[in-house]
């Protein structure tokens, strides 16, 4: 076989962009690319290793021998090593052997830009050219109408390895999931799925949040084009796809990004900025231009090549604060003396600007747990530029409230109402995520107090309150049918629970709530605006009852919502109504099909009795632990 031949995919302009941190399509240049040079088929390799004094491609084609196929360093100071190796083909396994100037260290690394990787625990990269004939033209053409902030946004969060398993505990493949998962999500009326990280990761207990192959869907479930089939099928079913994306940290595995060329190349060299004490992982150097190009190219890659509709960015708070999980003396203030990581904030702004500039109808969503301002506001007015932000405060306060026995809830109504004091400072998504059903926190059902009926009644109440509260929604898999135990990533969800009526009722409830959310404009058109919400009465602590109005663009679409947070049936309960008319009960969480007791209100009309500061009112029966949704016509 011929040795390495000189060849390059890079222009001088590419190099200038790369050095400036502005090259956002690096996956077209760096990595391993099948190509043809002077009539010879083979692979062009390019890797960034500025502190190397020699770089070789080693693989199954040369018995993993260093020096057999050395790459050539570019003359321009970019630190890129490259070359064309004829005669090798798709499926070739390879790594880079890097001999560093730094202390004569040698590293053996997987390709940071590999499109495919060996299945862990094996660690080699695989030469691949992913091809798929997309059939989602209709979805992509109309995505802006399905994926906007004024549209219903109900997300089903999925861990692919444990949603459902085949006989014998085998993982379902991407192709099998394209049948089973797509049908299920469509049946449940969710508008989107969110996949916990699908990028290649070495350690199963990390759930995918410790990435090594940033440009490769994990081979645990099949080939890259198989993952494309899954995304395509979801799109054909009218379902958007969000990926968890992790630019916050990466593991120190020997074959990964850490100490890549014998130096701190991708990670920050200062341990106070480059090492995460909670996760024992490495933190990207957001001030290094080439690292910014790598990360933003990765965000763009999934939207470009895999037609992804949104990125949920993990652990944003850990990126934004220099003192995150650090004691005094373990961090250094920024140039202004503050604790904000200015380089990370600048990176996030650049990432969001590029994503929204280059792709129509996509969303970025920040998992950010602090009060950092303007996370989901445009960069041109000083924001970080995300489309949405997780409402962690709502999640924490609401779950704390629902853990309490109903008799004590009268003293804690502020836990539910407080969220409305800041609900419209950001575009909030309400999450009940995987983090809330692990590590001894119990399942969502497991948090609920009372006997069996009350536990399920409380769960129905929680979900109905969530879906009528302003904001987008996210529910972790298993929660939609009342999974009893905590989530275990090593096994399937407890699907056998659907043999029991109460669990089947929860599944029916979520299906109905998703349908209600999609059908009623008042629940989504102004879900991020104060104009879309009005309290009727938030002060009835004694009865633990909340009532409010959700508003759409058309006043005729407005909805009345009443929540009874106790198991007491309240008859003749009067609430103020802004207009005269007949009340139609559109939804009742106590309906028998959901496992409820069936206390409903069939025929109601307003009375000319002023109440709650409104000209009209209606007296009704409140179901136990129930939420009712009415239209007024």
XYZ file of C-alpha atoms in Angstrom:
633
model
C 0.000 0.000 0.000
C 1.280 3.492 -0.849
C 2.251 5.774 1.991
C 0.710 9.142 2.830
C 0.386 11.594 -0.051
C 0.170 15.394 0.302
C -3.415 16.613 0.059
C -5.606 19.217 1.764
C -9.253 20.146 2.119
C -8.293 23.506 3.645
C -8.101 26.865 1.907
C -6.291 29.850 3.382
C -9.718 31.282 4.230
C -10.603 28.093 6.146
C -7.443 28.456 8.206
C -8.145 32.120 8.943
C -11.667 31.262 10.127
C -10.369 28.372 12.232
C -7.776 30.523 13.966
C -10.387 33.238 14.565
C -12.842 30.816 16.136
C -15.321 31.433 13.317
C -15.155 28.200 11.272
C -18.476 26.505 11.974
C -18.281 23.684 9.414
C -15.070 22.015 10.543
C -16.616 18.563 10.123
C -16.247 19.099 6.374
C -12.485 19.565 6.755
C -11.082 17.817 9.834
C -11.455 14.090 10.467
C -11.429 11.199 7.999
C -13.034 11.731 4.582
C -13.396 9.200 1.778
C -12.189 10.856 -1.395
C -10.274 10.321 -4.651
C -6.903 11.876 -5.519
C -5.354 11.482 -8.979
C -7.623 8.536 -9.724
C -6.829 6.744 -6.467
C -9.542 6.121 -3.917
C -8.671 6.443 -0.268
C -9.084 8.600 2.819
C -7.984 12.148 3.594
C -7.101 12.571 7.280
C -6.739 15.871 9.131
C -6.269 16.433 12.856
C -5.485 19.475 15.007
C -2.444 18.834 17.198
C -0.329 22.000 17.411
C 2.077 20.700 20.072
C 2.912 17.513 18.154
C 6.273 16.859 16.554
C 4.904 13.813 14.712
C 1.438 12.397 13.995
C 0.725 8.990 12.449
C -2.484 7.307 11.442
C -2.537 3.836 12.988
C -5.231 1.269 12.306
C -6.232 -2.209 11.289
C -4.826 -1.480 7.808
C -1.238 -1.128 9.101
C -1.281 -3.397 12.167
C -1.544 -0.307 14.423
C 2.125 0.501 13.798
C 3.340 4.015 14.512
C 5.284 5.716 11.737
C 3.884 3.637 8.885
C 1.564 6.441 7.758
C 2.823 9.796 9.097
C 0.772 12.924 8.416
C 2.312 16.229 7.317
C 2.000 19.400 9.368
C 0.699 22.473 7.553
C 3.118 25.356 7.040
C 0.681 28.057 8.231
C 0.974 27.593 11.998
C -2.555 26.206 12.304
C -1.325 23.061 14.032
C -3.229 20.876 11.553
C -1.651 17.619 10.386
C -3.047 16.109 7.192
C -2.546 13.734 4.310
C -4.178 11.298 1.895
C -3.803 7.538 2.339
C -4.829 5.633 -0.794
C -6.283 2.160 -0.765
C -8.215 2.237 2.506
C -11.983 2.258 2.578
C -15.152 2.661 4.591
C -15.118 0.577 7.754
C -11.393 0.976 8.402
C -10.603 1.303 12.120
C -8.050 3.922 13.067
C -6.596 6.275 15.678
C -3.978 9.002 15.751
C -0.599 8.333 17.360
C 0.668 11.716 18.504
C 4.274 12.331 19.554
C 4.340 15.576 21.518
C 7.013 18.235 21.838
C 5.870 18.482 25.437
C 8.093 16.177 27.542
C 8.324 13.767 24.592
C 4.867 12.396 25.524
C 3.048 10.023 23.165
C -0.748 9.787 23.069
C -3.033 7.457 21.130
C -6.291 9.210 20.367
C -9.624 8.565 18.713
C -10.513 11.073 16.014
C -12.405 14.061 17.538
C -14.274 14.401 14.221
C -15.015 10.714 13.587
C -18.473 10.072 12.136
C -18.597 6.538 13.548
C -16.912 4.753 16.450
C -16.384 1.223 17.632
C -18.891 0.019 20.189
C -17.585 0.528 23.743
C -15.538 -0.735 25.452
C -13.609 -0.690 22.149
C -12.304 2.791 21.396
C -11.181 3.084 17.766
C -12.680 5.488 15.247
C -14.167 4.076 12.035
C -13.900 5.593 8.549
C -17.462 6.227 7.397
C -19.510 8.154 4.870
C -23.045 8.363 6.166
C -25.702 8.326 3.455
C -29.472 8.461 3.792
C -32.268 9.363 1.412
C -34.313 11.737 3.539
C -38.100 11.574 3.252
C -38.941 14.401 5.680
C -39.218 17.168 3.070
C -42.689 18.159 4.275
C -41.585 18.410 7.897
C -38.489 20.451 7.079
C -40.484 22.803 4.856
C -43.108 23.441 7.560
C -40.915 23.030 10.643
C -41.041 26.719 11.466
C -44.799 26.393 11.970
C -44.443 23.307 14.210
C -41.400 24.321 16.247
C -42.114 27.961 17.097
C -42.443 29.558 20.503
C -46.124 30.232 19.867
C -46.841 26.561 19.171
C -47.523 23.605 21.486
C -44.239 22.197 22.723
C -44.673 18.974 24.687
C -41.464 16.966 24.963
C -41.008 13.266 25.764
C -37.506 12.795 27.208
C -35.972 9.436 26.275
C -32.897 7.418 27.217
C -32.562 5.119 24.237
C -30.874 2.302 26.148
C -33.639 1.849 28.699
C -36.908 2.999 27.142
C -37.696 -0.545 26.130
C -35.474 -3.561 25.660
C -35.771 -6.619 23.491
C -36.003 -10.159 24.780
C -33.019 -11.092 26.915
C -32.330 -7.457 27.802
C -30.824 -6.569 24.421
C -30.840 -2.909 23.356
C -33.407 -2.006 20.731
C -31.692 -0.815 17.561
C -32.292 2.580 15.981
C -34.320 0.753 13.311
C -36.493 -1.018 15.892
C -36.973 2.255 17.741
C -38.018 3.855 14.461
C -41.049 1.563 14.562
C -41.832 1.177 18.248
C -40.876 4.557 19.714
C -42.291 6.619 16.869
C -45.651 4.859 17.075
C -45.769 5.313 20.840
C -44.877 9.012 20.834
C -47.483 9.655 18.167
C -50.107 7.708 20.117
C -49.321 9.767 23.224
C -49.712 13.055 21.292
C -46.323 14.465 22.283
C -45.073 17.100 19.859
C -41.348 16.390 20.364
C -38.910 13.816 21.659
C -35.699 14.724 23.417
C -32.925 12.165 23.378
C -30.460 12.057 26.217
C -27.016 12.224 24.557
C -26.693 9.984 21.512
C -23.104 11.031 20.780
C -20.592 8.241 21.439
C -19.678 7.832 25.110
C -17.493 5.230 26.800
C -19.249 4.708 30.145
C -22.878 3.560 30.370
C -23.493 4.907 33.923
C -22.774 8.430 32.628
C -26.079 8.118 30.659
C -24.204 9.696 27.747
C -23.234 12.943 29.450
C -19.495 12.163 29.273
C -18.848 12.308 25.534
C -15.891 11.195 23.461
C -17.294 10.964 19.906
C -18.977 14.347 19.486
C -19.749 13.773 15.784
C -20.780 10.095 15.990
C -24.137 8.643 17.085
C -23.350 5.855 19.532
C -22.846 2.513 17.815
C -24.640 0.759 20.698
C -27.863 0.944 18.681
C -26.608 0.726 15.105
C -24.933 2.692 12.349
C -25.125 6.474 11.829
C -27.539 6.102 8.923
C -29.795 4.005 11.171
C -30.073 6.953 13.541
C -30.991 9.074 10.522
C -33.829 6.629 9.826
C -35.134 7.149 13.372
C -35.065 10.945 13.007
C -36.654 10.704 9.559
C -39.504 8.502 10.797
C -40.194 10.869 13.688
C -40.376 13.774 11.254
C -42.687 11.883 8.931
C -44.954 11.342 11.951
C -44.945 15.095 12.639
C -42.703 14.831 15.707
C -39.759 17.159 16.323
C -36.388 15.871 17.565
C -34.276 17.537 20.253
C -30.817 16.291 21.221
C -29.109 16.791 24.555
C -25.808 18.502 23.801
C -22.903 18.659 26.251
C -20.387 21.482 25.635
C -19.847 21.882 29.383
C -17.319 19.136 30.083
C -15.798 15.885 28.793
C -14.193 12.793 30.348
C -10.464 12.236 30.781
C -10.456 8.805 29.091
C -7.088 8.073 27.487
C -8.484 7.936 23.944
C -10.547 11.117 24.305
C -9.986 14.855 24.011
C -8.058 15.288 27.250
C -4.337 16.103 26.989
C -4.821 15.452 23.286
C -1.412 16.383 21.896
C 0.441 16.070 25.183
C -0.868 19.457 26.312
C -4.144 20.966 27.519
C -5.469 21.408 24.002
C -9.266 21.259 24.390
C -9.433 21.747 28.174
C -8.504 24.940 30.019
C -4.933 24.668 31.375
C -5.843 26.317 34.697
C -7.338 23.613 36.930
C -9.643 26.248 38.427
C -11.268 26.598 35.024
C -10.408 23.289 33.381
C -11.467 20.630 35.897
C -14.975 19.907 37.164
C -14.874 18.725 40.795
C -18.416 17.268 40.785
C -18.060 15.112 37.698
C -14.265 14.539 37.786
C -14.203 15.710 34.190
C -12.434 18.313 32.063
C -13.872 21.681 31.060
C -13.437 23.153 27.577
C -11.255 26.215 27.125
C -13.946 28.600 25.846
C -11.387 31.335 25.300
C -9.416 29.328 22.743
C -10.665 30.126 19.253
C -10.055 26.694 17.762
C -12.035 25.068 20.602
C -14.930 27.433 19.957
C -14.840 26.415 16.286
C -14.887 22.743 17.304
C -17.903 23.119 19.591
C -19.996 25.379 17.382
C -19.238 23.142 14.397
C -20.555 20.256 16.460
C -23.815 22.033 17.258
C -24.224 22.897 13.563
C -23.336 19.344 12.475
C -26.366 17.720 14.128
C -28.756 20.316 12.744
C -27.181 20.106 9.294
C -26.483 16.427 8.715
C -29.117 14.831 10.965
C -31.989 17.322 10.500
C -32.235 17.841 14.271
C -34.812 20.444 15.349
C -33.364 21.587 18.637
C -30.482 21.301 21.076
C -31.000 21.154 24.818
C -27.708 22.408 26.221
C -26.698 20.562 29.380
C -25.282 22.094 32.575
C -25.252 25.709 31.381
C -24.958 27.020 34.952
C -21.668 25.142 35.381
C -20.357 26.966 32.320
C -21.526 30.423 33.319
C -20.061 30.644 36.826
C -16.375 30.446 37.681
C -17.233 29.478 41.275
C -19.654 26.694 40.337
C -19.143 23.907 42.938
C -15.929 25.588 44.085
C -14.998 26.851 47.531
C -13.295 30.168 48.222
C -9.756 30.096 46.889
C -10.613 27.468 44.260
C -11.645 29.974 41.634
C -10.406 33.230 40.159
C -12.685 36.224 39.465
C -13.061 37.558 35.941
C -11.368 40.787 34.792
C -14.181 42.824 36.346
C -13.946 41.039 39.680
C -17.146 39.031 39.144
C -17.857 35.312 39.193
C -19.312 35.071 35.695
C -17.309 33.155 33.083
C -17.219 35.793 30.364
C -15.573 33.488 27.829
C -18.265 30.833 28.264
C -21.048 33.419 27.961
C -19.441 34.777 24.788
C -19.173 31.257 23.368
C -22.859 30.529 24.065
C -23.874 33.758 22.356
C -21.788 32.904 19.281
C -23.243 29.385 19.201
C -26.842 30.583 19.387
C -26.292 33.296 16.804
C -24.872 30.779 14.335
C -27.605 28.208 14.948
C -30.460 30.651 14.470
C -28.745 32.352 11.517
C -28.151 29.114 9.628
C -31.278 27.073 10.360
C -34.950 27.921 10.077
C -37.386 26.751 12.719
C -34.939 25.329 15.266
C -34.704 25.920 19.024
C -31.924 25.886 21.584
C -32.919 25.176 25.165
C -30.767 25.912 28.206
C -30.685 23.690 31.264
C -29.742 26.590 33.522
C -30.590 26.404 37.219
C -29.749 29.895 38.466
C -31.137 33.390 38.021
C -28.552 34.339 35.388
C -30.376 37.083 33.470
C -31.718 36.977 29.924
C -30.768 33.404 29.080
C -33.597 33.144 26.540
C -33.378 36.667 25.231
C -31.742 37.707 21.928
C -28.033 38.490 21.905
C -28.654 41.891 20.293
C -30.295 43.110 23.515
C -27.688 41.496 25.752
C -29.127 38.011 26.184
C -27.461 34.636 25.703
C -29.677 33.925 22.710
C -31.366 30.656 23.729
C -34.924 29.964 22.587
C -36.015 28.533 25.948
C -34.755 27.853 29.448
C -35.697 25.077 31.873
C -37.829 26.392 34.763
C -35.964 24.650 37.564
C -37.582 26.810 40.247
C -41.068 25.711 39.219
C -39.985 22.083 39.194
C -38.418 22.234 42.660
C -41.217 24.222 44.318
C -44.005 22.181 42.745
C -42.534 18.806 43.687
C -41.927 20.049 47.249
C -45.579 21.113 47.447
C -46.932 17.835 46.142
C -44.902 15.809 48.639
C -46.925 17.385 51.446
C -50.073 15.815 52.848
C -53.064 17.812 51.533
C -54.076 18.882 55.050
C -50.891 20.952 55.288
C -51.017 22.464 51.812
C -52.993 25.501 52.988
C -49.757 26.730 54.571
C -47.712 26.305 51.405
C -49.831 27.703 48.570
C -47.042 30.174 47.839
C -44.968 27.225 46.572
C -47.345 27.023 43.612
C -48.098 30.697 43.067
C -44.541 32.023 43.389
C -43.588 30.829 39.910
C -45.957 33.371 38.398
C -43.894 36.244 39.820
C -41.095 35.397 37.374
C -42.761 33.110 34.805
C -42.351 35.573 31.955
C -38.810 36.785 32.621
C -37.651 33.948 30.334
C -39.198 31.592 27.782
C -39.575 28.772 30.269
C -39.928 25.039 29.718
C -41.426 23.129 32.673
C -39.283 20.002 33.181
C -40.007 16.797 35.062
C -36.784 15.225 33.831
C -34.628 12.160 34.415
C -32.752 13.989 37.179
C -35.915 13.933 39.300
C -36.380 10.146 39.301
C -32.933 8.875 40.363
C -30.532 8.839 43.308
C -33.116 8.260 46.009
C -35.510 10.994 44.895
C -38.156 8.338 44.061
C -40.294 8.310 40.938
C -42.774 11.142 40.440
C -45.544 8.800 41.619
C -43.369 7.728 44.542
C -43.340 11.299 45.855
C -47.113 11.489 46.131
C -48.702 11.172 49.608
C -51.785 9.244 50.724
C -53.342 5.884 49.933
C -53.237 4.400 46.457
C -56.178 6.402 45.114
C -54.801 9.652 46.521
C -51.298 8.997 45.176
C -52.655 8.600 41.662
C -55.076 11.504 42.197
C -52.158 13.706 43.212
C -50.195 12.581 40.152
C -53.107 13.448 37.864
C -53.395 16.793 39.628
C -49.672 17.532 39.228
C -49.674 16.752 35.505
C -52.845 18.730 34.827
C -51.452 21.698 36.752
C -48.229 21.436 34.727
C -50.039 21.389 31.384
C -52.247 24.366 32.257
C -49.362 26.416 33.717
C -47.700 28.767 31.195
C -44.627 27.385 29.441
C -43.512 24.467 27.298
C -43.557 20.972 28.865
C -41.072 18.126 29.300
C -41.802 14.718 30.818
C -39.287 11.924 31.297
C -40.171 8.486 29.956
C -42.059 6.241 32.366
C -43.608 9.200 34.142
C -46.399 9.189 31.572
C -47.807 5.943 32.979
C -46.850 6.381 36.612
C -43.639 4.348 36.829
C -43.517 3.196 40.455
C -39.790 2.749 40.965
C -36.859 4.989 40.202
C -35.412 4.971 36.703
C -32.731 2.333 36.144
C -30.630 2.910 33.021
C -29.700 -0.792 32.918
C -33.194 -2.101 32.242
C -36.440 -1.409 30.433
C -39.215 0.738 31.832
C -41.846 -1.203 33.779
C -44.261 -1.584 30.886
C -46.139 -4.354 32.707
C -47.671 -1.643 34.927
C -50.026 -0.804 32.066
C -51.883 -4.000 32.950
C -53.225 -2.077 35.961
C -56.073 0.406 35.677
C -54.523 3.269 37.639
C -51.362 3.253 35.526
C -53.414 2.918 32.357
C -55.416 5.913 33.592
C -52.275 8.041 33.894
C -51.318 7.120 30.344
C -54.806 8.131 29.179
C -54.457 11.385 31.121
C -51.158 12.384 29.471
C -52.565 11.493 26.052
C -55.572 13.720 26.750
C -53.478 16.567 28.182
C -51.234 16.570 25.109
C -54.320 16.632 22.909
C -55.814 19.494 24.938
C -52.526 21.430 24.764
C -52.321 21.026 20.988
C -55.987 21.831 20.412
C -56.428 24.893 22.632
C -54.608 28.035 21.371
C -54.948 29.674 24.799
C -52.509 27.107 26.168
C -49.703 27.878 23.721
C -50.123 31.076 21.691
C -49.032 33.319 24.580
C -47.348 30.720 26.780
C -44.277 32.938 27.241
C -46.126 36.233 27.656
C -47.811 37.834 30.680
C -50.659 38.681 28.300
C -51.515 34.972 28.237
C -52.227 34.564 31.949
C -54.518 36.097 34.567
C -55.243 34.996 38.100
C -58.875 34.655 39.136
C -58.047 33.757 42.740
C -54.685 32.674 44.110
C -55.505 33.547 47.736
C -57.891 30.753 48.767
C -55.284 29.078 50.938
C -57.867 27.710 53.340
C -59.416 25.495 50.683
C -56.145 25.037 48.723
C -57.870 26.083 45.488
C -56.298 28.002 42.609
C -58.161 29.497 39.661
C -56.808 31.365 36.656
C -57.383 32.249 33.010
C -55.211 31.208 30.062
C -55.486 33.492 27.054
C -54.870 33.142 23.331
C -54.808 35.691 20.533
C -58.590 35.427 20.211
C -60.481 36.197 23.462
C -63.075 33.595 22.501
C -60.375 30.923 22.963
C -59.719 31.881 26.600
C -59.899 29.092 29.161
C -60.874 28.979 32.842
C -58.791 26.617 34.996
C -59.656 25.570 38.557
C -57.344 23.376 40.668
C -58.479 21.690 43.898
C -55.340 20.618 45.747
C -57.125 18.506 48.392
C -59.105 15.226 48.270
C -62.227 17.055 49.511
C -65.123 17.456 47.071
C -66.198 21.098 47.213
C -69.774 21.723 46.173
C -71.188 25.104 45.258
C -67.737 26.594 44.920
C -68.090 29.988 43.237
C -65.466 31.633 41.045
C -65.472 34.890 39.115
C -65.925 34.721 35.344
C -64.960 37.668 33.111
C -67.781 37.212 30.551
C -71.315 35.900 30.557
C -72.106 32.595 28.885
C -72.240 28.846 29.140
C -69.299 26.974 30.628
C -68.215 23.855 28.807
C -65.983 21.420 30.657
C -63.211 20.561 28.190
C -61.079 18.553 30.580
C -61.384 17.083 34.073
C -58.488 15.176 35.646
C -60.986 13.311 37.862
C -62.651 11.692 34.865
C -63.145 7.946 35.210
C -61.062 7.181 32.106
C -58.058 8.587 33.986
C -58.722 6.565 37.138
C -60.641 9.380 38.826
C -63.885 9.327 40.775
C -65.925 10.930 38.019
C -66.980 14.183 39.707
C -67.750 16.385 36.717
C -69.823 19.445 35.825
C -71.985 18.808 32.788
C -74.049 21.994 32.482
C -72.971 25.331 33.897
C -73.724 28.933 33.034
C -72.670 32.207 34.537
C -74.727 34.127 37.076
C -74.990 37.904 37.256
C -73.251 37.773 40.610
C -69.981 39.705 40.847
C -67.176 37.607 42.340
C -63.399 37.726 42.546
C -63.485 41.232 41.076
C -65.399 40.137 37.989
C -68.917 40.956 36.811
C -70.050 37.351 36.534
C -69.523 34.112 38.386
C -70.461 30.462 38.404
C -70.961 27.939 41.178
C -69.581 24.461 40.534
C -68.517 21.235 42.155
C -64.767 20.806 42.492
C -63.557 17.225 42.097
C -61.132 15.820 44.677
C -57.475 16.404 43.794
C -58.768 17.647 40.482
C -58.168 20.161 37.706
C -60.984 21.380 35.475
C -60.636 23.331 32.246
C -63.609 25.300 30.918
C -64.386 27.367 27.866
C -67.008 30.129 28.094
C -69.207 30.707 25.070
